[in-house]
Amino acid sequence: MNVPSLERSVALQRRVLAATSVSYIVVLLDTSIVNVALHRISVSLETQIAGLQWVMNAYTLAFASMLLTGGTLGDRWGARNIYLGGLVVFTLASTICGIAGNLPSLIAARVLQGMGAAMLVPCSLKLINHAFPDAEQRARAVGIWVGCGGVAMAAGPLVGGVLIRLLDWRSIFFVNVPIGLVGLWMTWRIARDPRPAKVSRFDPVGQLTAMIALGALIGVLIEGQMLGWGSFWIVAGIVVTILASATFLTTEARNPHPMLPLSFFRNSVFAGSTCVSMASAFVFYGLLFVTSLYYQQARGYSPLEAGLALLPMTAMVAVGSIVSSRMVKLWGQRWSMCAAFGFYAIGALGMLTSSRSSPYWLAIAPLLAIGLASGFVSPAATAPAMGTVEKNRAGVAAAVLNSARQTGAALGVAIFGTLIATLHPFEVGMHSALWVAVGVSIAAALIWRLASMQSTHSRDDLS
């Protein structure tokens, strides 16, 4: 490659990375800001834990269930085009969230936000995958991309606390609007893909059954405590979840153009990456939800004070994502991932020492450990998984990974929220959630170790 071509290639890579990083900034900024606003939303819209769970999970449910379609749309009509559309939808939905006058309208707007995010994230990874063909460069780019989201997550609680103190909880949604507009301008500067868009078939049955299965499952987990676990609606929800899940898997196995290519999971690295991505999001977002409510409801912190209290955890997400590739090089994929989930377990165990009367500083080290683990896992799981699929299927592969993360996040908020709503006082429910986090972290470390060992044996057999 001559010097001018190399310079053009580097310039394109920088523009793509800058533009796509905006998507992760708005997606994760929104997540962390909403957490510190939960108590104020509860008071303003007169809702309890279940309502707050829906505020969080309306977004993650739409995000998780639509990600595979977002990836397919990117493969069919071009990642740049769908990315632009996702930014428009997300920015518009944020405005609607800010003016919502009641809980149903806020939840509906959060669903629209999730749909926009589902168009953004897989297409941003697809753009990165095409712009960075070298595996090592791609891993660094993914690390920077995740790191930008980590910085946004770290700043979110503090920015949210300041905005709520100076203005109102509605301002946390309006802050997405200028960021979204900047993202639109930056993405517009990326050259159009000169290649013809790939024509692929949609999978409406798969999409519908996936949404029904995930929505019914989350609904059962959130409403079970209020309606009664043996009530007609909860039992019906369980039946619907099972039937929709079975129909989804059967459809995907038989469909020649499935929304979720089950063949991806024949590769142990991809399957292991998907599992640990889901487990990491389950633990992190579940604990973020619980600890946000803990500091505001149990300890009486203001949103700004809660944001400052959560800063050690959220700030370490950015640090973990930045050092992730170096840690993998130093320790290898197998042991570095196991160590990350060890940090999750240690952090959750450390949080067991927290109570209403305990000094805050006892929670700092556990929060640091949890944040570091979360920041490390995302790029460490994403880069090897994306390397196992063909480039023309990168959009769908990215969607599978991010769908797993959002599903894990929704389950974490639903299960941990149910524990604190069911078990009283607050610390009892919180401690139960922490023990669940420990168990899931240990299981994820074992799954990754097994997957990496199988991958090593497969390479040895081929050689």
XYZ file of C-alpha atoms in Angstrom:
463
model
C 0.000 0.000 0.000
C 1.473 3.399 -1.009
C 1.715 6.312 1.393
C -1.376 8.277 0.180
C -3.525 5.139 0.339
C -2.225 4.363 3.807
C -2.988 7.895 4.980
C -6.522 7.688 3.566
C -7.017 4.345 5.278
C -5.829 5.684 8.649
C -8.035 8.786 8.260
C -11.045 6.578 7.498
C -10.319 4.419 10.536
C -10.189 7.468 12.779
C -13.463 8.863 11.418
C -15.207 5.517 11.812
C -13.934 5.018 15.352
C -14.873 8.558 16.385
C -18.359 8.332 14.898
C -19.164 4.872 16.231
C -17.924 5.720 19.708
C -20.753 8.252 19.950
C -23.277 5.401 19.913
C -21.756 3.708 22.909
C -21.487 7.038 24.706
C -25.217 7.790 24.430
C -26.250 4.185 25.145
C -24.199 3.837 28.344
C -24.584 7.448 29.449
C -28.331 6.900 29.369
C -28.055 3.705 31.399
C -25.964 5.120 34.230
C -27.803 8.441 34.404
C -31.191 6.724 34.698
C -29.951 4.674 37.644
C -29.257 7.748 39.782
C -32.644 9.205 38.794
C -34.692 6.180 39.875
C -35.702 7.542 43.271
C -36.797 10.912 41.831
C -38.746 9.158 39.054
C -40.418 6.998 41.697
C -41.559 10.069 43.629
C -42.535 12.135 40.575
C -44.506 9.414 38.778
C -45.724 7.701 41.963
C -44.354 4.229 41.261
C -42.673 1.494 43.294
C -39.842 -1.004 42.612
C -41.804 -2.840 39.889
C -42.414 0.406 37.997
C -38.725 1.310 38.205
C -37.810 -2.148 36.932
C -40.008 -1.530 33.890
C -38.396 1.878 33.318
C -35.019 0.130 33.159
C -36.112 -3.030 31.378
C -38.384 -1.453 28.752
C -35.158 -0.122 27.261
C -33.099 -3.293 27.656
C -35.927 -5.567 26.464
C -36.369 -3.612 23.231
C -32.608 -3.381 22.867
C -32.050 -7.116 23.368
C -34.947 -8.381 21.259
C -34.337 -6.013 18.320
C -30.529 -6.294 18.160
C -30.554 -9.279 15.811
C -32.880 -7.439 13.442
C -30.667 -4.350 13.704
C -27.671 -6.441 12.667
C -29.602 -7.945 9.751
C -30.704 -4.492 8.603
C -27.075 -3.365 8.667
C -26.031 -6.332 6.558
C -28.857 -5.689 4.084
C -28.999 -1.909 3.667
C -25.568 -0.829 4.842
C -24.225 -0.288 8.340
C -23.802 3.458 7.827
C -27.422 3.970 6.764
C -28.901 1.979 9.645
C -26.504 3.611 12.102
C -27.745 7.049 11.027
C -31.345 5.890 11.399
C -30.614 4.532 14.861
C -29.189 7.867 15.998
C -32.298 9.669 14.756
C -34.620 7.262 16.585
C -32.579 7.352 19.804
C -32.356 11.153 19.847
C -36.092 11.552 19.189
C -36.958 8.974 21.858
C -34.764 10.774 24.413
C -36.751 13.946 23.792
C -40.023 12.062 24.344
C -38.659 10.589 27.590
C -37.885 14.086 28.804
C -41.447 15.317 28.282
C -43.231 12.140 29.471
C -46.057 13.020 31.846
C -46.760 9.580 33.303
C -45.209 6.150 33.769
C -46.761 4.433 30.677
C -45.555 7.179 28.326
C -42.062 7.070 29.840
C -41.937 3.290 29.445
C -43.127 3.561 25.823
C -40.439 6.135 25.058
C -37.842 3.891 26.692
C -38.922 1.107 24.321
C -38.306 3.475 21.407
C -34.881 4.302 22.836
C -34.076 0.599 22.958
C -35.077 0.199 19.303
C -32.729 3.013 18.342
C -29.906 1.498 20.380
C -30.528 -1.860 18.685
C -29.838 -0.207 15.338
C -26.771 1.638 16.634
C -24.643 -0.915 18.433
C -24.380 -3.836 15.963
C -23.860 -1.456 13.052
C -21.119 0.399 14.917
C -19.269 -2.878 15.483
C -19.815 -3.820 11.829
C -18.291 -0.493 10.743
C -15.306 -1.073 13.036
C -14.893 -4.639 11.806
C -14.711 -3.437 8.177
C -12.455 -0.458 8.881
C -9.950 -2.502 10.913
C -9.186 -5.761 9.037
C -6.116 -6.532 11.171
C -7.096 -8.561 14.253
C -4.766 -6.714 16.644
C -5.862 -3.297 15.397
C -9.496 -4.399 15.614
C -9.025 -5.502 19.225
C -7.532 -2.115 20.127
C -10.333 -0.305 18.290
C -12.995 -2.327 20.107
C -11.215 -1.532 23.369
C -11.312 2.204 22.617
C -14.970 1.940 21.550
C -15.913 0.189 24.780
C -13.671 2.577 26.709
C -15.603 5.585 25.409
C -18.768 3.954 26.665
C -17.021 3.304 29.944
C -16.069 6.967 30.276
C -19.688 7.887 29.595
C -20.848 5.395 32.216
C -18.344 6.785 34.704
C -19.454 10.353 34.050
C -23.143 9.428 33.983
C -23.857 9.221 37.724
C -21.973 12.437 38.430
C -23.445 14.327 35.469
C -26.883 12.949 36.286
C -26.592 13.964 39.920
C -25.595 17.508 38.977
C -28.379 17.825 36.382
C -31.027 16.517 38.781
C -29.847 18.844 41.529
C -29.785 21.926 39.279
C -32.773 21.124 37.056
C -34.950 18.001 37.215
C -34.797 14.276 36.456
C -36.115 15.009 32.952
C -32.853 16.765 32.067
C -31.015 13.409 32.118
C -32.809 12.465 28.894
C -32.427 15.842 27.203
C -28.622 15.583 27.548
C -28.682 12.860 24.858
C -30.026 15.268 22.254
C -26.872 17.371 21.567
C -24.706 14.232 21.695
C -26.977 12.550 19.174
C -26.813 15.555 16.839
C -23.003 15.547 16.977
C -23.056 11.844 16.202
C -25.256 12.426 13.156
C -22.835 15.026 11.791
C -19.804 12.798 12.371
C -21.454 9.735 10.791
C -22.548 11.735 7.752
C -18.859 12.397 7.048
C -18.148 8.673 6.657
C -18.082 7.721 2.981
C -20.889 5.534 1.711
C -20.088 1.877 1.156
C -19.549 1.566 -2.632
C -20.399 -2.127 -2.614
C -23.997 -3.161 -3.235
C -25.926 -3.916 -0.075
C -26.388 -7.566 0.700
C -29.952 -8.745 0.175
C -30.966 -11.026 3.026
C -34.332 -12.281 4.145
C -35.985 -11.196 7.349
C -37.112 -13.682 9.940
C -40.439 -12.315 11.258
C -41.374 -15.503 13.159
C -37.999 -15.584 14.879
C -38.194 -11.874 15.735
C -41.732 -12.145 17.130
C -41.127 -15.283 19.196
C -37.875 -13.860 20.597
C -39.671 -10.703 21.751
C -42.537 -12.702 23.269
C -40.233 -15.140 25.073
C -37.990 -12.473 26.567
C -40.843 -10.084 27.397
C -42.905 -12.797 29.079
C -39.918 -13.995 31.112
C -39.063 -10.506 32.368
C -42.746 -9.809 33.073
C -42.971 -12.942 35.206
C -39.851 -11.997 37.171
C -40.967 -8.394 37.785
C -44.668 -8.965 38.514
C -44.409 -12.340 40.277
C -43.974 -10.880 43.729
C -46.932 -8.483 43.367
C -49.401 -10.815 41.604
C -48.324 -13.982 43.411
C -46.098 -16.687 41.967
C -49.016 -19.115 41.711
C -51.481 -16.662 40.180
C -53.093 -17.284 36.792
C -51.204 -14.516 35.004
C -47.792 -15.598 36.289
C -48.401 -19.270 35.427
C -49.673 -18.185 32.005
C -46.538 -16.069 31.563
C -44.330 -19.055 32.347
C -46.205 -21.203 29.806
C -45.923 -18.473 27.161
C -42.184 -18.138 27.850
C -41.608 -21.872 27.386
C -43.734 -22.150 24.236
C -42.262 -19.020 22.625
C -38.698 -20.125 23.438
C -39.283 -23.591 21.965
C -40.874 -22.094 18.845
C -37.981 -19.654 18.450
C -35.307 -22.376 18.660
C -37.225 -24.668 16.301
C -37.739 -21.873 13.789
C -34.100 -20.808 13.862
C -32.899 -24.408 13.413
C -35.099 -24.969 10.340
C -34.992 -21.547 8.718
C -32.401 -21.297 5.897
C -32.039 -17.582 6.706
C -32.401 -17.435 10.510
C -32.273 -14.265 12.578
C -30.023 -16.144 15.035
C -27.668 -18.491 13.158
C -27.305 -21.391 15.597
C -24.218 -22.477 13.644
C -22.305 -19.660 15.376
C -22.497 -21.618 18.613
C -20.664 -24.611 17.160
C -17.517 -22.585 17.731
C -16.607 -22.878 21.411
C -15.005 -19.402 21.483
C -18.155 -17.713 20.170
C -20.409 -19.732 22.465
C -18.202 -19.004 25.467
C -17.999 -15.293 24.608
C -21.791 -15.102 24.432
C -22.222 -16.808 27.808
C -19.679 -14.673 29.663
C -21.036 -11.486 28.046
C -24.501 -12.310 29.360
C -23.172 -13.232 32.803
C -21.117 -10.036 33.062
C -24.086 -7.814 32.189
C -26.322 -9.773 34.571
C -23.978 -9.141 37.490
C -22.969 -5.567 36.687
C -26.309 -4.023 35.739
C -28.149 -5.968 38.417
C -25.757 -4.647 41.060
C -25.815 -1.126 39.594
C -29.615 -1.097 39.922
C -29.536 -2.419 43.486
C -26.710 -0.211 44.747
C -28.300 2.903 43.213
C -31.491 2.263 45.159
C -29.514 1.238 48.247
C -27.682 4.552 48.507
C -30.798 6.642 47.857
C -33.539 4.673 49.636
C -31.688 2.833 52.406
C -28.982 5.397 53.206
C -30.860 8.557 52.196
C -28.299 9.896 49.709
C -29.295 12.600 47.229
C -28.917 11.789 43.493
C -25.635 13.727 43.435
C -24.329 11.917 46.517
C -25.408 8.571 45.035
C -23.628 9.446 41.798
C -20.444 10.196 43.698
C -20.824 6.978 45.689
C -21.104 4.938 42.479
C -18.202 6.721 40.792
C -15.525 4.164 41.844
C -17.486 1.370 40.143
C -18.421 3.221 36.967
C -15.021 4.891 36.532
C -13.257 1.529 36.650
C -15.351 0.335 33.691
C -13.392 2.761 31.504
C -10.084 1.677 33.027
C -10.886 -2.010 32.567
C -11.788 -1.606 28.900
C -8.625 0.366 28.155
C -6.257 -2.172 29.776
C -8.209 -5.204 28.572
C -6.088 -5.993 25.510
C -2.864 -5.640 27.523
C -4.133 -7.970 30.222
C -5.091 -10.563 27.590
C -1.606 -10.328 26.070
C 0.031 -10.661 29.466
C -2.050 -13.484 30.950
C -3.740 -15.029 27.922
C -7.447 -15.185 27.106
C -8.254 -18.067 29.458
C -6.786 -16.869 32.738
C -7.410 -13.140 32.284
C -11.162 -13.755 31.822
C -11.268 -16.091 34.820
C -9.470 -13.420 36.855
C -12.052 -10.816 35.797
C -14.927 -12.923 37.088
C -12.876 -13.525 40.212
C -12.887 -9.751 40.708
C -16.676 -9.776 40.297
C -16.999 -12.410 43.023
C -14.554 -10.657 45.353
C -16.331 -7.332 44.835
C -19.751 -8.816 45.574
C -18.430 -10.531 48.708
C -16.855 -7.249 49.808
C -20.185 -5.431 49.420
C -21.689 -7.803 51.986
C -19.952 -5.689 54.636
C -22.116 -2.663 53.717
C -24.989 -1.653 55.973
C -26.862 1.535 56.803
C -24.513 2.224 59.689
C -21.211 1.177 58.070
C -18.816 3.842 56.747
C -18.918 4.364 52.985
C -15.186 3.761 52.507
C -15.688 0.031 53.159
C -17.514 -0.203 49.816
C -14.875 1.556 47.714
C -12.587 -1.432 47.074
C -15.489 -3.801 46.206
C -16.971 -1.211 43.828
C -13.575 -0.794 42.141
C -13.287 -4.568 41.645
C -16.781 -4.854 40.129
C -16.194 -1.961 37.729
C -12.785 -3.276 36.617
C -14.279 -6.684 35.839
C -17.113 -5.199 33.783
C -14.786 -3.009 31.737
C -12.450 -5.904 31.014
C -15.019 -8.506 29.943
C -16.749 -6.642 27.082
C -13.736 -6.104 24.761
C -12.047 -9.320 25.895
C -15.119 -11.338 24.897
C -16.028 -9.330 21.790
C -12.728 -9.335 19.878
C -12.173 -13.140 19.764
C -15.832 -13.822 19.005
C -15.875 -11.414 16.047
C -12.759 -13.122 14.708
C -14.624 -16.436 14.363
C -17.211 -15.249 11.800
C -17.065 -14.176 8.167
C -17.024 -10.428 7.530
C -20.350 -10.489 5.698
C -21.975 -11.867 8.853
C -20.272 -9.460 11.247
C -23.448 -7.427 11.808
C -25.458 -10.433 12.938
C -22.574 -11.753 15.076
C -22.210 -8.383 16.818
C -25.952 -8.329 17.385
C -25.865 -11.777 19.002
C -23.176 -10.679 21.468
C -24.917 -7.436 22.370
C -28.293 -9.142 22.589
C -26.753 -11.523 25.115
C -25.472 -8.554 27.123
C -28.813 -6.766 27.116
C -30.668 -9.959 27.985
C -28.300 -10.448 30.900
C -28.834 -6.835 31.998
C -32.624 -7.198 31.863
C -32.504 -10.441 33.837
C -30.150 -8.905 36.401
C -32.428 -5.920 37.020
C -35.523 -8.160 37.119
C -34.100 -10.808 39.465
C -32.163 -8.498 41.772
C -35.066 -6.048 41.858
C -37.436 -8.862 42.804
C -35.126 -9.909 45.634
C -35.018 -6.445 47.197
C -38.788 -6.021 46.717
C -39.541 -9.404 48.322
C -36.987 -9.660 51.134
C -37.034 -7.055 53.894
C -35.316 -5.032 55.223
C -33.456 -3.698 52.184
C -30.076 -5.129 53.251
C -31.467 -8.681 53.326
C -32.615 -8.478 49.715
C -29.390 -6.763 48.698
C -27.235 -9.431 50.344
C -29.231 -12.152 48.584
C -28.564 -10.408 45.266
C -24.852 -10.237 46.105
C -24.710 -13.987 46.771
C -26.421 -14.638 43.426
C -23.782 -12.431 41.777
C -21.025 -14.500 43.381
C -22.535 -17.750 42.111
C -23.034 -16.458 38.565
C -19.449 -15.108 38.475
C -17.951 -18.449 39.498
C -20.106 -20.308 36.952
C -19.056 -17.894 34.171
C -15.361 -18.369 34.959
C -15.777 -22.156 34.726
C -17.696 -21.869 31.434
C -14.982 -19.690 29.880
C -12.212 -22.014 31.046
C -14.011 -24.986 29.477
C -14.689 -23.111 26.218
C -11.073 -21.950 25.873
C -9.780 -25.456 26.612
C -12.035 -26.920 23.900
C -10.802 -24.299 21.445
C -7.182 -25.185 22.224
C -7.865 -28.896 21.740
C -9.586 -28.194 18.406
C -6.555 -26.268 17.130
C -4.252 -29.049 18.289
C -6.366 -31.627 16.418
C -6.238 -29.581 13.212
C -2.456 -29.182 13.435
